[in-house]
């Protein structure tokens, strides 16, 4: 099965809840994190299932941008 890289973005107030971060780390392959999002390598269907109980989170595909030529 094909996997993709997605950003899980926390839409709630303040920093991401540590319990949510632990939940995603135990359930998915977390590659990196910032103050308000996690970069994960997983299938979209699996992420949708995980987010069914985490209503303050959204996910979107990672978008890589080419640097502008100078």
N, CA, C and O atoms as a CHARMM CRD file, in Angstrom:
* protein
*
  280
    1    1 UNK  N      0.82900  -1.18600   0.00000 PROA 1      0.00000
    2    1 UNK  CA     0.00000   0.00000   0.00000 PROA 1      0.00000
    3    1 UNK  C      0.87600   1.25500   0.00000 PROA 1      0.00000
    4    1 UNK  O      1.89400   1.32700   0.68800 PROA 1      0.00000
    5    2 UNK  N      0.45300   2.22400  -0.78300 PROA 2      0.00000
    6    2 UNK  CA     1.20200   3.46600  -0.89900 PROA 2      0.00000
    7    2 UNK  C      0.99200   4.33700   0.34100 PROA 2      0.00000
    8    2 UNK  O     -0.12000   4.46400   0.85300 PROA 2      0.00000
    9    3 UNK  N      2.07300   4.92300   0.79900 PROA 3      0.00000
   10    3 UNK  CA     1.96600   5.88600   1.89400 PROA 3      0.00000
   11    3 UNK  C      2.40200   7.24400   1.38600 PROA 3      0.00000
   12    3 UNK  O      3.13200   7.35200   0.40100 PROA 3      0.00000
   13    4 UNK  N      1.95300   8.25700   2.05700 PROA 4      0.00000
   14    4 UNK  CA     2.26900   9.63400   1.69800 PROA 4      0.00000
   15    4 UNK  C      2.61200  10.42500   2.93600 PROA 4      0.00000
   16    4 UNK  O      2.36600   9.99700   4.06400 PROA 4      0.00000
   17    5 UNK  N      3.18300  11.58500   2.70000 PROA 5      0.00000
   18    5 UNK  CA     3.51600  12.47500   3.80400 PROA 5      0.00000
   19    5 UNK  C      2.41700  13.52500   3.93800 PROA 5      0.00000
   20    5 UNK  O      1.99300  14.14600   2.96300 PROA 5      0.00000
   21    6 UNK  N      1.97500  13.69900   5.17700 PROA 6      0.00000
   22    6 UNK  CA     0.89600  14.64100   5.48400 PROA 6      0.00000
   23    6 UNK  C      1.28200  15.48900   6.68300 PROA 6      0.00000
   24    6 UNK  O      2.08500  15.08000   7.52100 PROA 6      0.00000
   25    7 UNK  N      0.70000  16.66900   6.75000 PROA 7      0.00000
   26    7 UNK  CA     0.79900  17.51600   7.92500 PROA 7      0.00000
   27    7 UNK  C     -0.47100  17.34700   8.73900 PROA 7      0.00000
   28    7 UNK  O     -1.57400  17.52500   8.22000 PROA 7      0.00000
   29    8 UNK  N     -0.32300  17.00900   9.99200 PROA 8      0.00000
   30    8 UNK  CA    -1.43000  17.02000  10.94500 PROA 8      0.00000
   31    8 UNK  C     -1.34600  18.35700  11.66500 PROA 8      0.00000
   32    8 UNK  O     -0.37800  18.62100  12.37800 PROA 8      0.00000
   33    9 UNK  N     -2.34200  19.18700  11.48600 PROA 9      0.00000
   34    9 UNK  CA    -2.31600  20.55500  12.00300 PROA 9      0.00000
   35    9 UNK  C     -3.29000  20.68100  13.16900 PROA 9      0.00000
   36    9 UNK  O     -4.46700  20.34300  13.05000 PROA 9      0.00000
   37   10 UNK  N     -2.78100  21.17500  14.30000 PROA 10     0.00000
   38   10 UNK  CA    -3.61600  21.40100  15.47400 PROA 10     0.00000
   39   10 UNK  C     -4.32300  22.74100  15.33000 PROA 10     0.00000
   40   10 UNK  O     -3.66900  23.77300  15.18300 PROA 10     0.00000
   41   11 UNK  N     -5.65600  22.73400  15.37000 PROA 11     0.00000
   42   11 UNK  CA    -6.45900  23.93500  15.16000 PROA 11     0.00000
   43   11 UNK  C     -6.98300  24.53300  16.46900 PROA 11     0.00000
   44   11 UNK  O     -7.66100  25.56100  16.44800 PROA 11     0.00000
   45   12 UNK  N     -6.67900  23.91000  17.59100 PROA 12     0.00000
   46   12 UNK  CA    -7.16600  24.39600  18.87500 PROA 12     0.00000
   47   12 UNK  C     -6.33100  25.55300  19.40800 PROA 12     0.00000
   48   12 UNK  O     -5.39800  26.01600  18.75300 PROA 12     0.00000
   49   13 UNK  N     -6.67600  26.00800  20.59600 PROA 13     0.00000
   50   13 UNK  CA    -5.96000  27.09700  21.25300 PROA 13     0.00000
   51   13 UNK  C     -4.66000  26.58400  21.86000 PROA 13     0.00000
   52   13 UNK  O     -4.59700  25.45800  22.35400 PROA 13     0.00000
   53   14 UNK  N     -3.63100  27.41300  21.82000 PROA 14     0.00000
   54   14 UNK  CA    -2.36900  27.07700  22.47200 PROA 14     0.00000
   55   14 UNK  C     -1.58100  26.01000  21.73900 PROA 14     0.00000
   56   14 UNK  O     -1.78800  25.75500  20.55300 PROA 14     0.00000
   57   15 UNK  N     -0.67100  25.39200  22.48000 PROA 15     0.00000
   58   15 UNK  CA     0.20700  24.36100  21.92600 PROA 15     0.00000
   59   15 UNK  C     -0.55000  23.04200  21.78900 PROA 15     0.00000
   60   15 UNK  O     -1.61400  22.85300  22.38000 PROA 15     0.00000
   61   16 UNK  N      0.01400  22.14500  21.00700 PROA 16     0.00000
   62   16 UNK  CA    -0.59000  20.81900  20.82100 PROA 16     0.00000
   63   16 UNK  C     -0.63000  20.08100  22.15800 PROA 16     0.00000
   64   16 UNK  O      0.35600  20.11100  22.89400 PROA 16     0.00000
   65   17 UNK  N     -1.72200  19.43100  22.49200 PROA 17     0.00000
   66   17 UNK  CA    -1.77600  18.62800  23.72000 PROA 17     0.00000
   67   17 UNK  C     -0.78200  17.45700  23.63300 PROA 17     0.00000
   68   17 UNK  O     -0.72900  16.74300  22.63100 PROA 17     0.00000
   69   18 UNK  N     -0.01100  17.28200  24.68700 PROA 18     0.00000
   70   18 UNK  CA     0.99200  16.20800  24.68300 PROA 18     0.00000
   71   18 UNK  C      0.34800  14.83200  24.55400 PROA 18     0.00000
   72   18 UNK  O      0.94800  13.92300  23.98100 PROA 18     0.00000
   73   19 UNK  N     -0.86200  14.66600  25.07700 PROA 19     0.00000
   74   19 UNK  CA    -1.55900  13.37900  24.94400 PROA 19     0.00000
   75   19 UNK  C     -1.91100  13.10300  23.48000 PROA 19     0.00000
   76   19 UNK  O     -1.84900  11.95700  23.03400 PROA 19     0.00000
   77   20 UNK  N     -2.27700  14.13900  22.73600 PROA 20     0.00000
   78   20 UNK  CA    -2.57100  13.96100  21.31400 PROA 20     0.00000
   79   20 UNK  C     -1.31100  13.58300  20.54400 PROA 20     0.00000
   80   20 UNK  O     -1.33800  12.69400  19.69300 PROA 20     0.00000
   81   21 UNK  N     -0.20900  14.26200  20.84700 PROA 21     0.00000
   82   21 UNK  CA     1.06000  13.95800  20.17800 PROA 21     0.00000
   83   21 UNK  C      1.45700  12.50900  20.45100 PROA 21     0.00000
   84   21 UNK  O      1.88400  11.80100  19.53900 PROA 21     0.00000
   85   22 UNK  N      1.31800  12.06700  21.69800 PROA 22     0.00000
   86   22 UNK  CA     1.63800  10.67500  22.05000 PROA 22     0.00000
   87   22 UNK  C      0.72800   9.70000  21.29500 PROA 22     0.00000
   88   22 UNK  O      1.18500   8.65300  20.83600 PROA 22     0.00000
   89   23 UNK  N     -0.55100  10.04000  21.16500 PROA 23     0.00000
   90   23 UNK  CA    -1.51300   9.21500  20.42500 PROA 23     0.00000
   91   23 UNK  C     -1.08200   9.05300  18.96800 PROA 23     0.00000
   92   23 UNK  O     -1.08200   7.94300  18.43700 PROA 23     0.00000
   93   24 UNK  N     -0.71100  10.17300  18.31700 PROA 24     0.00000
   94   24 UNK  CA    -0.29300  10.09600  16.92400 PROA 24     0.00000
   95   24 UNK  C      1.04000   9.37100  16.77200 PROA 24     0.00000
   96   24 UNK  O      1.23300   8.63600  15.80400 PROA 24     0.00000
   97   25 UNK  N      1.95300   9.56700  17.70500 PROA 25     0.00000
   98   25 UNK  CA     3.24500   8.86300  17.63800 PROA 25     0.00000
   99   25 UNK  C      3.05700   7.34900  17.79000 PROA 25     0.00000
  100   25 UNK  O      3.78700   6.57000  17.17800 PROA 25     0.00000
  101   26 UNK  N      2.09600   6.93900  18.59000 PROA 26     0.00000
  102   26 UNK  CA     1.83700   5.51000  18.78800 PROA 26     0.00000
  103   26 UNK  C      1.05600   4.90000  17.62200 PROA 26     0.00000
  104   26 UNK  O      1.08800   3.68600  17.42300 PROA 26     0.00000
  105   27 UNK  N      0.35700   5.73400  16.85400 PROA 27     0.00000
  106   27 UNK  CA    -0.54700   5.23500  15.81700 PROA 27     0.00000
  107   27 UNK  C     -0.06300   5.46000  14.39400 PROA 27     0.00000
  108   27 UNK  O     -0.61400   4.88700  13.45400 PROA 27     0.00000
  109   28 UNK  N      0.95600   6.28200  14.22700 PROA 28     0.00000
  110   28 UNK  CA     1.41300   6.65300  12.89700 PROA 28     0.00000
  111   28 UNK  C      2.91400   6.87400  12.93200 PROA 28     0.00000
  112   28 UNK  O      3.51200   6.91400  14.00700 PROA 28     0.00000
  113   29 UNK  N      3.52800   7.02000  11.76200 PROA 29     0.00000
  114   29 UNK  CA     4.96500   7.26700  11.68600 PROA 29     0.00000
  115   29 UNK  C      5.20300   8.77200  11.61800 PROA 29     0.00000
  116   29 UNK  O      5.09900   9.37900  10.55200 PROA 29     0.00000
  117   30 UNK  N      5.52700   9.37300  12.77500 PROA 30     0.00000
  118   30 UNK  CA     5.77700  10.80700  12.85800 PROA 30     0.00000
  119   30 UNK  C      7.22400  11.06800  12.47600 PROA 30     0.00000
  120   30 UNK  O      8.14600  10.52100  13.08100 PROA 30     0.00000
  121   31 UNK  N      7.41400  11.91200  11.46200 PROA 31     0.00000
  122   31 UNK  CA     8.75300  12.22500  10.96200 PROA 31     0.00000
  123   31 UNK  C      9.34100  13.46700  11.60900 PROA 31     0.00000
  124   31 UNK  O     10.55300  13.55300  11.80800 PROA 31     0.00000
  125   32 UNK  N      8.48400  14.43500  11.93900 PROA 32     0.00000
  126   32 UNK  CA     8.96200  15.70700  12.48700 PROA 32     0.00000
  127   32 UNK  C      7.78100  16.40200  13.15400 PROA 32     0.00000
  128   32 UNK  O      6.62500  16.04000  12.93500 PROA 32     0.00000
  129   33 UNK  N      8.08800  17.40100  13.96900 PROA 33     0.00000
  130   33 UNK  CA     7.01500  18.17400  14.57900 PROA 33     0.00000
  131   33 UNK  C      7.46500  19.60200  14.79600 PROA 33     0.00000
  132   33 UNK  O      8.65100  19.88700  14.95900 PROA 33     0.00000
  133   34 UNK  N      6.48200  20.49600  14.79400 PROA 34     0.00000
  134   34 UNK  CA     6.70600  21.89800  15.12800 PROA 34     0.00000
  135   34 UNK  C      5.73600  22.24000  16.25700 PROA 34     0.00000
  136   34 UNK  O      5.13900  21.34600  16.85700 PROA 34     0.00000
  137   35 UNK  N      5.58100  23.50500  16.53900 PROA 35     0.00000
  138   35 UNK  CA     4.72700  23.90800  17.65600 PROA 35     0.00000
  139   35 UNK  C      3.26200  23.56100  17.43800 PROA 35     0.00000
  140   35 UNK  O      2.55400  23.28900  18.40700 PROA 35     0.00000
  141   36 UNK  N      2.77400  23.56200  16.17100 PROA 36     0.00000
  142   36 UNK  CA     1.35400  23.35100  15.91100 PROA 36     0.00000
  143   36 UNK  C      1.06300  22.24400  14.90400 PROA 36     0.00000
  144   36 UNK  O     -0.09700  22.04500  14.54500 PROA 36     0.00000
  145   37 UNK  N      2.07700  21.51800  14.43800 PROA 37     0.00000
  146   37 UNK  CA     1.78400  20.45300  13.47700 PROA 37     0.00000
  147   37 UNK  C      2.80400  19.31900  13.55500 PROA 37     0.00000
  148   37 UNK  O      3.91100  19.47000  14.07200 PROA 37     0.00000
  149   38 UNK  N      2.37700  18.17800  13.01600 PROA 38     0.00000
  150   38 UNK  CA     3.20900  16.98300  12.92300 PROA 38     0.00000
  151   38 UNK  C      3.31800  16.59800  11.45000 PROA 38     0.00000
  152   38 UNK  O      2.33500  16.66000  10.71100 PROA 38     0.00000
  153   39 UNK  N      4.50700  16.20400  11.03200 PROA 39     0.00000
  154   39 UNK  CA     4.70000  15.65900   9.69900 PROA 39     0.00000
  155   39 UNK  C      4.70100  14.14200   9.84300 PROA 39     0.00000
  156   39 UNK  O      5.52100  13.58500  10.57300 PROA 39     0.00000
  157   40 UNK  N      3.78300  13.47600   9.15000 PROA 40     0.00000
  158   40 UNK  CA     3.64900  12.02500   9.27000 PROA 40     0.00000
  159   40 UNK  C      3.73200  11.36100   7.89500 PROA 40     0.00000
  160   40 UNK  O      3.41900  11.96900   6.87200 PROA 40     0.00000
  161   41 UNK  N      4.15700  10.11600   7.90100 PROA 41     0.00000
  162   41 UNK  CA     4.17900   9.28700   6.70200 PROA 41     0.00000
  163   41 UNK  C      3.14000   8.19500   6.93500 PROA 41     0.00000
  164   41 UNK  O      3.36400   7.27200   7.71800 PROA 41     0.00000
  165   42 UNK  N      2.00600   8.30800   6.25200 PROA 42     0.00000
  166   42 UNK  CA     0.89700   7.38300   6.49900 PROA 42     0.00000
  167   42 UNK  C     -0.08600   7.46500   5.34000 PROA 42     0.00000
  168   42 UNK  O      0.07100   8.28100   4.43300 PROA 42     0.00000
  169   43 UNK  N     -1.08500   6.62000   5.38300 PROA 43     0.00000
  170   43 UNK  CA    -2.14100   6.61900   4.37300 PROA 43     0.00000
  171   43 UNK  C     -3.26100   7.57600   4.80500 PROA 43     0.00000
  172   43 UNK  O     -3.58100   7.68400   5.98900 PROA 43     0.00000
  173   44 UNK  N     -3.84200   8.26100   3.82500 PROA 44     0.00000
  174   44 UNK  CA    -4.91100   9.22000   4.11800 PROA 44     0.00000
  175   44 UNK  C     -6.07900   8.55600   4.83700 PROA 44     0.00000
  176   44 UNK  O     -6.64900   9.13900   5.75900 PROA 44     0.00000
  177   45 UNK  N     -6.44000   7.34700   4.42700 PROA 45     0.00000
  178   45 UNK  CA    -7.57100   6.64600   5.05800 PROA 45     0.00000
  179   45 UNK  C     -7.30500   6.38800   6.53700 PROA 45     0.00000
  180   45 UNK  O     -8.20100   6.52200   7.37000 PROA 45     0.00000
  181   46 UNK  N     -6.07100   6.02000   6.85400 PROA 46     0.00000
  182   46 UNK  CA    -5.71200   5.76600   8.25200 PROA 46     0.00000
  183   46 UNK  C     -5.76500   7.06200   9.06100 PROA 46     0.00000
  184   46 UNK  O     -6.24200   7.06300  10.19600 PROA 46     0.00000
  185   47 UNK  N     -5.28300   8.15800   8.48900 PROA 47     0.00000
  186   47 UNK  CA    -5.32800   9.43900   9.19700 PROA 47     0.00000
  187   47 UNK  C     -6.76000   9.89600   9.43100 PROA 47     0.00000
  188   47 UNK  O     -7.07500  10.42300  10.49800 PROA 47     0.00000
  189   48 UNK  N     -7.62500   9.70100   8.45000 PROA 48     0.00000
  190   48 UNK  CA    -9.04500  10.04800   8.63800 PROA 48     0.00000
  191   48 UNK  C     -9.62800   9.28100   9.81600 PROA 48     0.00000
  192   48 UNK  O    -10.38100   9.83400  10.61800 PROA 48     0.00000
  193   49 UNK  N     -9.28100   8.02200   9.91100 PROA 49     0.00000
  194   49 UNK  CA    -9.77200   7.19300  11.02000 PROA 49     0.00000
  195   49 UNK  C     -9.24100   7.70900  12.36500 PROA 49     0.00000
  196   49 UNK  O     -9.99200   7.79100  13.33600 PROA 49     0.00000
  197   50 UNK  N     -7.95700   8.05500  12.42300 PROA 50     0.00000
  198   50 UNK  CA    -7.37300   8.57100  13.65900 PROA 50     0.00000
  199   50 UNK  C     -8.03100   9.88900  14.08000 PROA 50     0.00000
  200   50 UNK  O     -8.22900  10.13400  15.27000 PROA 50     0.00000
  201   51 UNK  N     -8.36400  10.72700  13.11000 PROA 51     0.00000
  202   51 UNK  CA    -8.91500  12.04700  13.41400 PROA 51     0.00000
  203   51 UNK  C    -10.40300  12.02400  13.75400 PROA 51     0.00000
  204   51 UNK  O    -10.96300  13.05300  14.13200 PROA 51     0.00000
  205   52 UNK  N    -11.03900  10.88400  13.62700 PROA 52     0.00000
  206   52 UNK  CA   -12.46600  10.79500  13.98100 PROA 52     0.00000
  207   52 UNK  C    -12.71300  11.14400  15.44000 PROA 52     0.00000
  208   52 UNK  O    -13.79200  11.62500  15.78600 PROA 52     0.00000
  209   53 UNK  N    -11.72400  10.90800  16.30400 PROA 53     0.00000
  210   53 UNK  CA   -11.88500  11.23000  17.72400 PROA 53     0.00000
  211   53 UNK  C    -11.05800  12.44700  18.14600 PROA 53     0.00000
  212   53 UNK  O    -11.11100  12.85800  19.30500 PROA 53     0.00000
  213   54 UNK  N    -10.30600  13.01700  17.22700 PROA 54     0.00000
  214   54 UNK  CA    -9.47800  14.20200  17.51600 PROA 54     0.00000
  215   54 UNK  C    -10.00500  15.35900  16.68400 PROA 54     0.00000
  216   54 UNK  O     -9.47800  15.65000  15.61000 PROA 54     0.00000
  217   55 UNK  N    -11.04000  16.01500  17.17600 PROA 55     0.00000
  218   55 UNK  CA   -11.77800  17.00600  16.40100 PROA 55     0.00000
  219   55 UNK  C    -11.04600  18.33100  16.20800 PROA 55     0.00000
  220   55 UNK  O    -11.43100  19.12600  15.35200 PROA 55     0.00000
  221   56 UNK  N    -10.00300  18.57800  16.98600 PROA 56     0.00000
  222   56 UNK  CA    -9.27200  19.84300  16.84400 PROA 56     0.00000
  223   56 UNK  C     -8.08300  19.71400  15.89000 PROA 56     0.00000
  224   56 UNK  O     -7.22400  20.59500  15.84600 PROA 56     0.00000
  225   57 UNK  N     -8.03400  18.64100  15.14200 PROA 57     0.00000
  226   57 UNK  CA    -6.93900  18.39900  14.21000 PROA 57     0.00000
  227   57 UNK  C     -7.47300  18.28900  12.79200 PROA 57     0.00000
  228   57 UNK  O     -8.59900  17.84600  12.56700 PROA 57     0.00000
  229   58 UNK  N     -6.63900  18.70500  11.83300 PROA 58     0.00000
  230   58 UNK  CA    -6.91700  18.52200  10.41900 PROA 58     0.00000
  231   58 UNK  C     -5.65100  17.97800   9.76900 PROA 58     0.00000
  232   58 UNK  O     -4.55500  18.11300  10.31400 PROA 58     0.00000
  233   59 UNK  N     -5.80900  17.36600   8.60800 PROA 59     0.00000
  234   59 UNK  CA    -4.60700  16.95400   7.89200 PROA 59     0.00000
  235   59 UNK  C     -4.66900  17.42400   6.45500 PROA 59     0.00000
  236   59 UNK  O     -5.74000  17.62300   5.88000 PROA 59     0.00000
  237   60 UNK  N     -3.47800  17.59600   5.89400 PROA 60     0.00000
  238   60 UNK  CA    -3.34900  18.02500   4.51100 PROA 60     0.00000
  239   60 UNK  C     -2.07200  17.42700   3.94000 PROA 60     0.00000
  240   60 UNK  O     -1.12300  17.18200   4.68500 PROA 60     0.00000
  241   61 UNK  N     -2.03000  17.18800   2.64300 PROA 61     0.00000
  242   61 UNK  CA    -0.81200  16.64700   2.04400 PROA 61     0.00000
  243   61 UNK  C      0.34800  17.63000   2.19800 PROA 61     0.00000
  244   61 UNK  O      0.16400  18.84500   2.13700 PROA 61     0.00000
  245   62 UNK  N      1.53400  17.08400   2.39700 PROA 62     0.00000
  246   62 UNK  CA     2.72600  17.92000   2.41700 PROA 62     0.00000
  247   62 UNK  C      2.91200  18.51100   1.01800 PROA 62     0.00000
  248   62 UNK  O      2.74100  17.81500   0.01700 PROA 62     0.00000
  249   63 UNK  N      3.25700  19.78000   0.95800 PROA 63     0.00000
  250   63 UNK  CA     3.49100  20.42700  -0.32800 PROA 63     0.00000
  251   63 UNK  C      4.91100  20.96100  -0.34300 PROA 63     0.00000
  252   63 UNK  O      5.26500  21.85900   0.42000 PROA 63     0.00000
  253   64 UNK  N      5.71000  20.39300  -1.22100 PROA 64     0.00000
  254   64 UNK  CA     7.08100  20.85900  -1.36900 PROA 64     0.00000
  255   64 UNK  C      7.12200  21.93000  -2.45100 PROA 64     0.00000
  256   64 UNK  O      6.52100  21.78300  -3.51600 PROA 64     0.00000
  257   65 UNK  N      7.81600  22.97300  -2.16800 PROA 65     0.00000
  258   65 UNK  CA     7.91300  24.07500  -3.11700 PROA 65     0.00000
  259   65 UNK  C      9.35300  24.21700  -3.59300 PROA 65     0.00000
  260   65 UNK  O     10.30000  24.09000  -2.81600 PROA 65     0.00000
  261   66 UNK  N      9.49300  24.48000  -4.87400 PROA 66     0.00000
  262   66 UNK  CA    10.81900  24.72400  -5.42500 PROA 66     0.00000
  263   66 UNK  C     11.25100  26.13300  -5.05500 PROA 66     0.00000
  264   66 UNK  O     10.44000  27.05800  -5.09200 PROA 66     0.00000
  265   67 UNK  N     12.53500  26.31000  -4.69300 PROA 67     0.00000
  266   67 UNK  CA    13.00700  27.65800  -4.39600 PROA 67     0.00000
  267   67 UNK  C     12.98200  28.51200  -5.67300 PROA 67     0.00000
  268   67 UNK  O     13.16300  28.01200  -6.78300 PROA 67     0.00000
  269   68 UNK  N     12.75800  29.78600  -5.47900 PROA 68     0.00000
  270   68 UNK  CA    12.77300  30.70600  -6.61200 PROA 68     0.00000
  271   68 UNK  C     14.20600  30.91600  -7.08100 PROA 68     0.00000
  272   68 UNK  O     15.12700  31.02700  -6.27100 PROA 68     0.00000
  273   69 UNK  N     14.38000  30.96900  -8.37500 PROA 69     0.00000
  274   69 UNK  CA    15.72300  31.24300  -8.91600 PROA 69     0.00000
  275   69 UNK  C     16.10900  32.66200  -8.60000 PROA 69     0.00000
  276   69 UNK  O     15.28300  33.57200  -8.66600 PROA 69     0.00000
  277   70 UNK  N     17.38500  32.85300  -8.25200 PROA 70     0.00000
  278   70 UNK  CA    17.80700  34.21500  -7.92900 PROA 70     0.00000
  279   70 UNK  C     18.36900  34.94300  -9.12600 PROA 70     0.00000
  280   70 UNK  O     18.76700  36.10200  -9.01300 PROA 70     0.00000
